[in-house]
Amino acid sequence: MGKEISLHNQTFSLYLDEQKIRERIIELARNINEDYQGKSPIILCILNGSFIFTADLVRHLDFPLTIEFVRYSSYEGTSTTGRITKIMGLKSDIEGKDVLIVEDIIDTGLTLSNAIKDLLKSNPASLKVASLLLKPSALIHDIHCNYIGFRIPDKFVIGYGLDYDELGRDLPEIYQLKDQA
Ligand code: 5GP
């Protein structure tokens, strides 16, 4: 049996270990480095879930960059509420700048499609998206993700920044909810 952990009375099984995550981030960074040579983009970390992915990714990027943080909220427990609230916005002007959004996971795509709409109002020079995880079968909003770490099944995952009611963000690996239909 694989490694398991319990949080808030739910059991999660190990899904992606530290090495797999590290190796994939290095590959993603290689692609991003090729595309951004000669540019100096704003890396936009979508809080809270992306803080670890952003921190690991930027350490493999080899062009000058700035980092900004924004925060939207849509999740309660293990299923989406369908509502998005902006809790914390951008500190600097992105007009005419290259912006790379860094997201932890794209589920329905609601959070990201709202964030993109919001950011496009400020006329960035370019807007791209890097997401560590993507659940293709849950995606209902039409969004283009330029850099995808892992395509995963539509099951609730935690760890590596992702929480289950605020617990589990600190786990170095990614775990999947056990016995989810
Ligand atoms: P979406 O708006 O694409 O439906 O959901 C995006 C947000 O919901 C993510 O940024 C993340 O915070 C949360 N989310 C979606 N799927 C999961 C999941 O499997 N696990 C956790 N912990 N959060 C998720």
PDB file of N, CA, C and O and ligand atoms in Angstrom, residues 46-50 72 74-75 77-78 80 84 103-113 133 135 138-139 141 143 152 154-159 161-165 169, ligand 1:
ATOM      1  N   ILE A  46      -0.848  33.275  -7.968  1.00  0.00           N
ATOM      2  CA  ILE A  46      -2.226  33.305  -7.467  1.00  0.00           C
ATOM      3  C   ILE A  46      -2.248  32.614  -6.097  1.00  0.00           C
ATOM      4  O   ILE A  46      -2.090  31.396  -6.010  1.00  0.00           O
ATOM      5  N   LEU A  47      -2.449  33.398  -5.077  1.00  0.00           N
ATOM      6  CA  LEU A  47      -2.467  32.872  -3.702  1.00  0.00           C
ATOM      7  C   LEU A  47      -3.796  32.179  -3.399  1.00  0.00           C
ATOM      8  O   LEU A  47      -4.783  32.484  -4.054  1.00  0.00           O
ATOM      9  N   ASN A  48      -3.894  31.271  -2.428  1.00  0.00           N
ATOM     10  CA  ASN A  48      -2.753  30.855  -1.613  1.00  0.00           C
ATOM     11  C   ASN A  48      -2.025  29.648  -2.217  1.00  0.00           C
ATOM     12  O   ASN A  48      -0.845  29.467  -1.984  1.00  0.00           O
ATOM     13  N   GLY A  49      -2.762  28.860  -2.981  1.00  0.00           N
ATOM     14  CA  GLY A  49      -2.262  27.545  -3.390  1.00  0.00           C
ATOM     15  C   GLY A  49      -0.958  27.529  -4.164  1.00  0.00           C
ATOM     16  O   GLY A  49      -0.224  26.550  -4.116  1.00  0.00           O
ATOM     17  N   SER A  50      -0.643  28.625  -4.901  1.00  0.00           N
ATOM     18  CA  SER A  50       0.532  28.597  -5.786  1.00  0.00           C
ATOM     19  C   SER A  50       1.823  29.040  -5.126  1.00  0.00           C
ATOM     20  O   SER A  50       2.833  29.179  -5.824  1.00  0.00           O
ATOM     21  N   TYR A  72      -7.729  35.219  -5.121  1.00  0.00           N
ATOM     22  CA  TYR A  72      -9.153  35.044  -5.393  1.00  0.00           C
ATOM     23  C   TYR A  72      -9.602  33.867  -4.529  1.00  0.00           C
ATOM     24  O   TYR A  72      -8.781  33.072  -4.089  1.00  0.00           O
ATOM     25  N   SER A  74     -12.576  30.637  -4.263  1.00  0.00           N
ATOM     26  CA  SER A  74     -13.755  29.956  -4.811  1.00  0.00           C
ATOM     27  C   SER A  74     -14.061  28.646  -4.108  1.00  0.00           C
ATOM     28  O   SER A  74     -15.127  28.087  -4.283  1.00  0.00           O
ATOM     29  N   TYR A  75     -13.140  28.145  -3.320  1.00  0.00           N
ATOM     30  CA  TYR A  75     -13.303  26.799  -2.778  1.00  0.00           C
ATOM     31  C   TYR A  75     -13.675  26.785  -1.307  1.00  0.00           C
ATOM     32  O   TYR A  75     -13.140  27.511  -0.506  1.00  0.00           O
ATOM     33  N   GLY A  77     -14.115  23.521   1.419  1.00  0.00           N
ATOM     34  CA  GLY A  77     -14.085  22.064   1.558  1.00  0.00           C
ATOM     35  C   GLY A  77     -13.490  21.416   0.321  1.00  0.00           C
ATOM     36  O   GLY A  77     -12.486  21.848  -0.190  1.00  0.00           O
ATOM     37  N   THR A  78     -14.163  20.373  -0.194  1.00  0.00           N
ATOM     38  CA  THR A  78     -13.598  19.645  -1.345  1.00  0.00           C
ATOM     39  C   THR A  78     -14.352  19.900  -2.641  1.00  0.00           C
ATOM     40  O   THR A  78     -14.154  19.216  -3.621  1.00  0.00           O
ATOM     41  N   THR A  80     -16.087  23.063  -5.421  1.00  0.00           N
ATOM     42  CA  THR A  80     -16.087  24.496  -5.715  1.00  0.00           C
ATOM     43  C   THR A  80     -17.448  25.110  -5.386  1.00  0.00           C
ATOM     44  O   THR A  80     -18.487  24.472  -5.504  1.00  0.00           O
ATOM     45  N   ILE A  84     -16.599  33.537  -7.178  1.00  0.00           N
ATOM     46  CA  ILE A  84     -15.223  34.006  -7.097  1.00  0.00           C
ATOM     47  C   ILE A  84     -15.206  35.379  -6.441  1.00  0.00           C
ATOM     48  O   ILE A  84     -15.955  36.263  -6.823  1.00  0.00           O
ATOM     49  N   GLU A 103      -0.386  29.371 -11.496  1.00  0.00           N
ATOM     50  CA  GLU A 103      -1.553  28.813 -10.787  1.00  0.00           C
ATOM     51  C   GLU A 103      -1.190  27.418 -10.286  1.00  0.00           C
ATOM     52  O   GLU A 103      -0.378  26.712 -10.892  1.00  0.00           O
ATOM     53  N   ASP A 104      -1.781  27.012  -9.176  1.00  0.00           N
ATOM     54  CA  ASP A 104      -1.522  25.666  -8.651  1.00  0.00           C
ATOM     55  C   ASP A 104      -2.297  24.615  -9.428  1.00  0.00           C
ATOM     56  O   ASP A 104      -1.761  23.605  -9.849  1.00  0.00           O
ATOM     57  N   ILE A 105      -3.606  24.888  -9.615  1.00  0.00           N
ATOM     58  CA  ILE A 105      -4.460  23.878 -10.248  1.00  0.00           C
ATOM     59  C   ILE A 105      -5.591  24.556 -11.004  1.00  0.00           C
ATOM     60  O   ILE A 105      -6.155  25.541 -10.534  1.00  0.00           O
ATOM     61  N   ILE A 106      -5.885  24.024 -12.176  1.00  0.00           N
ATOM     62  CA  ILE A 106      -7.052  24.484 -12.921  1.00  0.00           C
ATOM     63  C   ILE A 106      -8.073  23.355 -12.866  1.00  0.00           C
ATOM     64  O   ILE A 106      -7.806  22.241 -13.313  1.00  0.00           O
ATOM     65  N   ASP A 107      -9.223  23.669 -12.287  1.00  0.00           N
ATOM     66  CA  ASP A 107     -10.281  22.685 -12.077  1.00  0.00           C
ATOM     67  C   ASP A 107     -11.388  22.995 -13.088  1.00  0.00           C
ATOM     68  O   ASP A 107     -11.331  22.554 -14.226  1.00  0.00           O
ATOM     69  N   THR A 108     -12.372  23.805 -12.719  1.00  0.00           N
ATOM     70  CA  THR A 108     -13.384  24.218 -13.706  1.00  0.00           C
ATOM     71  C   THR A 108     -12.840  25.317 -14.620  1.00  0.00           C
ATOM     72  O   THR A 108     -13.366  25.551 -15.702  1.00  0.00           O
ATOM     73  N   GLY A 109     -11.823  26.036 -14.143  1.00  0.00           N
ATOM     74  CA  GLY A 109     -11.263  27.147 -14.907  1.00  0.00           C
ATOM     75  C   GLY A 109     -11.897  28.480 -14.550  1.00  0.00           C
ATOM     76  O   GLY A 109     -11.521  29.521 -15.085  1.00  0.00           O
ATOM     77  N   LEU A 110     -12.853  28.450 -13.613  1.00  0.00           N
ATOM     78  CA  LEU A 110     -13.581  29.672 -13.229  1.00  0.00           C
ATOM     79  C   LEU A 110     -12.646  30.740 -12.660  1.00  0.00           C
ATOM     80  O   LEU A 110     -12.677  31.903 -13.072  1.00  0.00           O
ATOM     81  N   THR A 111     -11.808  30.348 -11.723  1.00  0.00           N
ATOM     82  CA  THR A 111     -10.900  31.301 -11.077  1.00  0.00           C
ATOM     83  C   THR A 111     -10.019  31.957 -12.126  1.00  0.00           C
ATOM     84  O   THR A 111      -9.885  33.186 -12.172  1.00  0.00           O
ATOM     85  N   LEU A 112      -9.441  31.135 -12.970  1.00  0.00           N
ATOM     86  CA  LEU A 112      -8.502  31.652 -13.955  1.00  0.00           C
ATOM     87  C   LEU A 112      -9.192  32.507 -15.012  1.00  0.00           C
ATOM     88  O   LEU A 112      -8.668  33.557 -15.395  1.00  0.00           O
ATOM     89  N   SER A 113     -10.361  32.090 -15.477  1.00  0.00           N
ATOM     90  CA  SER A 113     -11.018  32.887 -16.515  1.00  0.00           C
ATOM     91  C   SER A 113     -11.402  34.249 -15.953  1.00  0.00           C
ATOM     92  O   SER A 113     -11.300  35.263 -16.647  1.00  0.00           O
ATOM     93  N   LEU A 133      -1.041  21.856 -12.109  1.00  0.00           N
ATOM     94  CA  LEU A 133      -1.990  20.767 -12.329  1.00  0.00           C
ATOM     95  C   LEU A 133      -3.167  21.241 -13.171  1.00  0.00           C
ATOM     96  O   LEU A 133      -3.555  22.410 -13.094  1.00  0.00           O
ATOM     97  N   LYS A 135      -7.101  19.621 -14.408  1.00  0.00           N
ATOM     98  CA  LYS A 135      -8.067  18.515 -14.448  1.00  0.00           C
ATOM     99  C   LYS A 135      -8.872  18.679 -15.731  1.00  0.00           C
ATOM    100  O   LYS A 135      -9.897  19.367 -15.734  1.00  0.00           O
ATOM    101  N   ALA A 138     -12.720  18.325 -15.759  1.00  0.00           N
ATOM    102  CA  ALA A 138     -13.522  19.256 -14.954  1.00  0.00           C
ATOM    103  C   ALA A 138     -13.619  20.632 -15.605  1.00  0.00           C
ATOM    104  O   ALA A 138     -14.428  21.472 -15.203  1.00  0.00           O
ATOM    105  N   LEU A 139     -12.790  20.860 -16.613  1.00  0.00           N
ATOM    106  CA  LEU A 139     -12.679  22.197 -17.222  1.00  0.00           C
ATOM    107  C   LEU A 139     -13.950  22.562 -17.981  1.00  0.00           C
ATOM    108  O   LEU A 139     -14.345  21.870 -18.915  1.00  0.00           O
ATOM    109  N   HIS A 141     -14.623  26.201 -18.456  1.00  0.00           N
ATOM    110  CA  HIS A 141     -14.393  27.550 -18.990  1.00  0.00           C
ATOM    111  C   HIS A 141     -13.295  27.458 -20.049  1.00  0.00           C
ATOM    112  O   HIS A 141     -12.346  26.695 -19.906  1.00  0.00           O
ATOM    113  N   ILE A 143     -10.247  28.280 -21.437  1.00  0.00           N
ATOM    114  CA  ILE A 143      -8.992  28.978 -21.180  1.00  0.00           C
ATOM    115  C   ILE A 143      -7.826  28.220 -21.799  1.00  0.00           C
ATOM    116  O   ILE A 143      -7.844  26.995 -21.884  1.00  0.00           O
ATOM    117  N   ILE A 152      -4.321  15.725 -14.530  1.00  0.00           N
ATOM    118  CA  ILE A 152      -4.715  14.747 -13.510  1.00  0.00           C
ATOM    119  C   ILE A 152      -6.213  14.455 -13.583  1.00  0.00           C
ATOM    120  O   ILE A 152      -6.979  15.259 -14.110  1.00  0.00           O
ATOM    121  N   ASP A 154     -10.153  13.989 -12.305  1.00  0.00           N
ATOM    122  CA  ASP A 154     -10.998  14.911 -11.544  1.00  0.00           C
ATOM    123  C   ASP A 154     -11.224  14.388 -10.126  1.00  0.00           C
ATOM    124  O   ASP A 154     -12.323  13.974  -9.769  1.00  0.00           O
ATOM    125  N   LYS A 155     -10.156  14.387  -9.356  1.00  0.00           N
ATOM    126  CA  LYS A 155     -10.237  13.973  -7.949  1.00  0.00           C
ATOM    127  C   LYS A 155      -9.556  15.043  -7.118  1.00  0.00           C
ATOM    128  O   LYS A 155      -8.588  15.663  -7.576  1.00  0.00           O
ATOM    129  N   PHE A 156     -10.027  15.227  -5.893  1.00  0.00           N
ATOM    130  CA  PHE A 156      -9.501  16.283  -5.034  1.00  0.00           C
ATOM    131  C   PHE A 156      -8.075  15.950  -4.577  1.00  0.00           C
ATOM    132  O   PHE A 156      -7.807  14.840  -4.112  1.00  0.00           O
ATOM    133  N   VAL A 157      -7.177  16.911  -4.742  1.00  0.00           N
ATOM    134  CA  VAL A 157      -5.779  16.700  -4.350  1.00  0.00           C
ATOM    135  C   VAL A 157      -5.330  17.751  -3.333  1.00  0.00           C
ATOM    136  O   VAL A 157      -5.878  18.856  -3.288  1.00  0.00           O
ATOM    137  N   ILE A 158      -4.349  17.379  -2.556  1.00  0.00           N
ATOM    138  CA  ILE A 158      -3.797  18.296  -1.560  1.00  0.00           C
ATOM    139  C   ILE A 158      -2.271  18.180  -1.546  1.00  0.00           C
ATOM    140  O   ILE A 158      -1.702  17.245  -2.106  1.00  0.00           O
ATOM    141  N   GLY A 159      -1.642  19.116  -0.854  1.00  0.00           N
ATOM    142  CA  GLY A 159      -0.195  19.095  -0.672  1.00  0.00           C
ATOM    143  C   GLY A 159       0.496  20.045  -1.634  1.00  0.00           C
ATOM    144  O   GLY A 159      -0.112  20.525  -2.596  1.00  0.00           O
ATOM    145  N   GLY A 161       1.256  23.103  -1.421  1.00  0.00           N
ATOM    146  CA  GLY A 161       0.550  24.386  -1.520  1.00  0.00           C
ATOM    147  C   GLY A 161      -0.953  24.257  -1.508  1.00  0.00           C
ATOM    148  O   GLY A 161      -1.669  25.183  -1.126  1.00  0.00           O
ATOM    149  N   LEU A 162      -1.456  23.090  -1.910  1.00  0.00           N
ATOM    150  CA  LEU A 162      -2.912  22.889  -1.989  1.00  0.00           C
ATOM    151  C   LEU A 162      -3.457  22.393  -0.651  1.00  0.00           C
ATOM    152  O   LEU A 162      -2.878  21.493  -0.040  1.00  0.00           O
ATOM    153  N   ASP A 163      -4.583  22.942  -0.259  1.00  0.00           N
ATOM    154  CA  ASP A 163      -5.104  22.627   1.075  1.00  0.00           C
ATOM    155  C   ASP A 163      -6.401  21.837   1.041  1.00  0.00           C
ATOM    156  O   ASP A 163      -7.107  21.803   0.034  1.00  0.00           O
ATOM    157  N   TYR A 164      -6.718  21.255   2.183  1.00  0.00           N
ATOM    158  CA  TYR A 164      -8.063  20.763   2.443  1.00  0.00           C
ATOM    159  C   TYR A 164      -8.514  21.512   3.691  1.00  0.00           C
ATOM    160  O   TYR A 164      -8.022  21.263   4.791  1.00  0.00           O
ATOM    161  N   ASP A 165      -9.393  22.476   3.511  1.00  0.00           N
ATOM    162  CA  ASP A 165      -9.793  23.373   4.602  1.00  0.00           C
ATOM    163  C   ASP A 165      -8.579  23.858   5.392  1.00  0.00           C
ATOM    164  O   ASP A 165      -8.524  23.732   6.617  1.00  0.00           O
ATOM    165  N   ARG A 169      -1.149  22.213   3.138  1.00  0.00           N
ATOM    166  CA  ARG A 169      -0.359  23.019   2.188  1.00  0.00           C
ATOM    167  C   ARG A 169       1.138  22.745   2.316  1.00  0.00           C
ATOM    168  O   ARG A 169       1.900  22.917   1.377  1.00  0.00           O
TER     169      ARG A 169
HETATM  170  P1  5GP B   1     -11.428  26.501 -10.558  1.00  0.00           P
HETATM  171  O1  5GP B   1     -11.827  27.938 -10.456  1.00  0.00           O
HETATM  172  O2  5GP B   1     -10.539  26.214 -11.760  1.00  0.00           O
HETATM  173  O3  5GP B   1     -12.615  25.594 -10.523  1.00  0.00           O
HETATM  174  O4  5GP B   1     -10.628  26.146  -9.266  1.00  0.00           O
HETATM  175  C1  5GP B   1      -9.398  26.703  -9.060  1.00  0.00           C
HETATM  176  C2  5GP B   1      -9.052  26.810  -7.605  1.00  0.00           C
HETATM  177  O5  5GP B   1      -9.801  25.888  -6.802  1.00  0.00           O
HETATM  178  C3  5GP B   1      -7.595  26.443  -7.432  1.00  0.00           C
HETATM  179  O6  5GP B   1      -6.782  27.577  -7.504  1.00  0.00           O
HETATM  180  C4  5GP B   1      -7.590  25.796  -6.060  1.00  0.00           C
HETATM  181  O7  5GP B   1      -7.413  26.773  -5.072  1.00  0.00           O
HETATM  182  C5  5GP B   1      -8.962  25.198  -5.928  1.00  0.00           C
HETATM  183  N1  5GP B   1      -8.958  23.771  -6.297  1.00  0.00           N
HETATM  184  C6  5GP B   1      -9.425  23.209  -7.431  1.00  0.00           C
HETATM  185  N2  5GP B   1      -9.252  21.874  -7.433  1.00  0.00           N
HETATM  186  C7  5GP B   1      -8.656  21.583  -6.268  1.00  0.00           C
HETATM  187  C8  5GP B   1      -8.192  20.353  -5.684  1.00  0.00           C
HETATM  188  O8  5GP B   1      -8.284  19.228  -6.223  1.00  0.00           O
HETATM  189  N3  5GP B   1      -7.590  20.472  -4.471  1.00  0.00           N
HETATM  190  C9  5GP B   1      -7.462  21.661  -3.819  1.00  0.00           C
HETATM  191  N4  5GP B   1      -6.857  21.631  -2.639  1.00  0.00           N
HETATM  192  N5  5GP B   1      -7.871  22.822  -4.332  1.00  0.00           N
HETATM  193  C10 5GP B   1      -8.473  22.783  -5.546  1.00  0.00           C
END
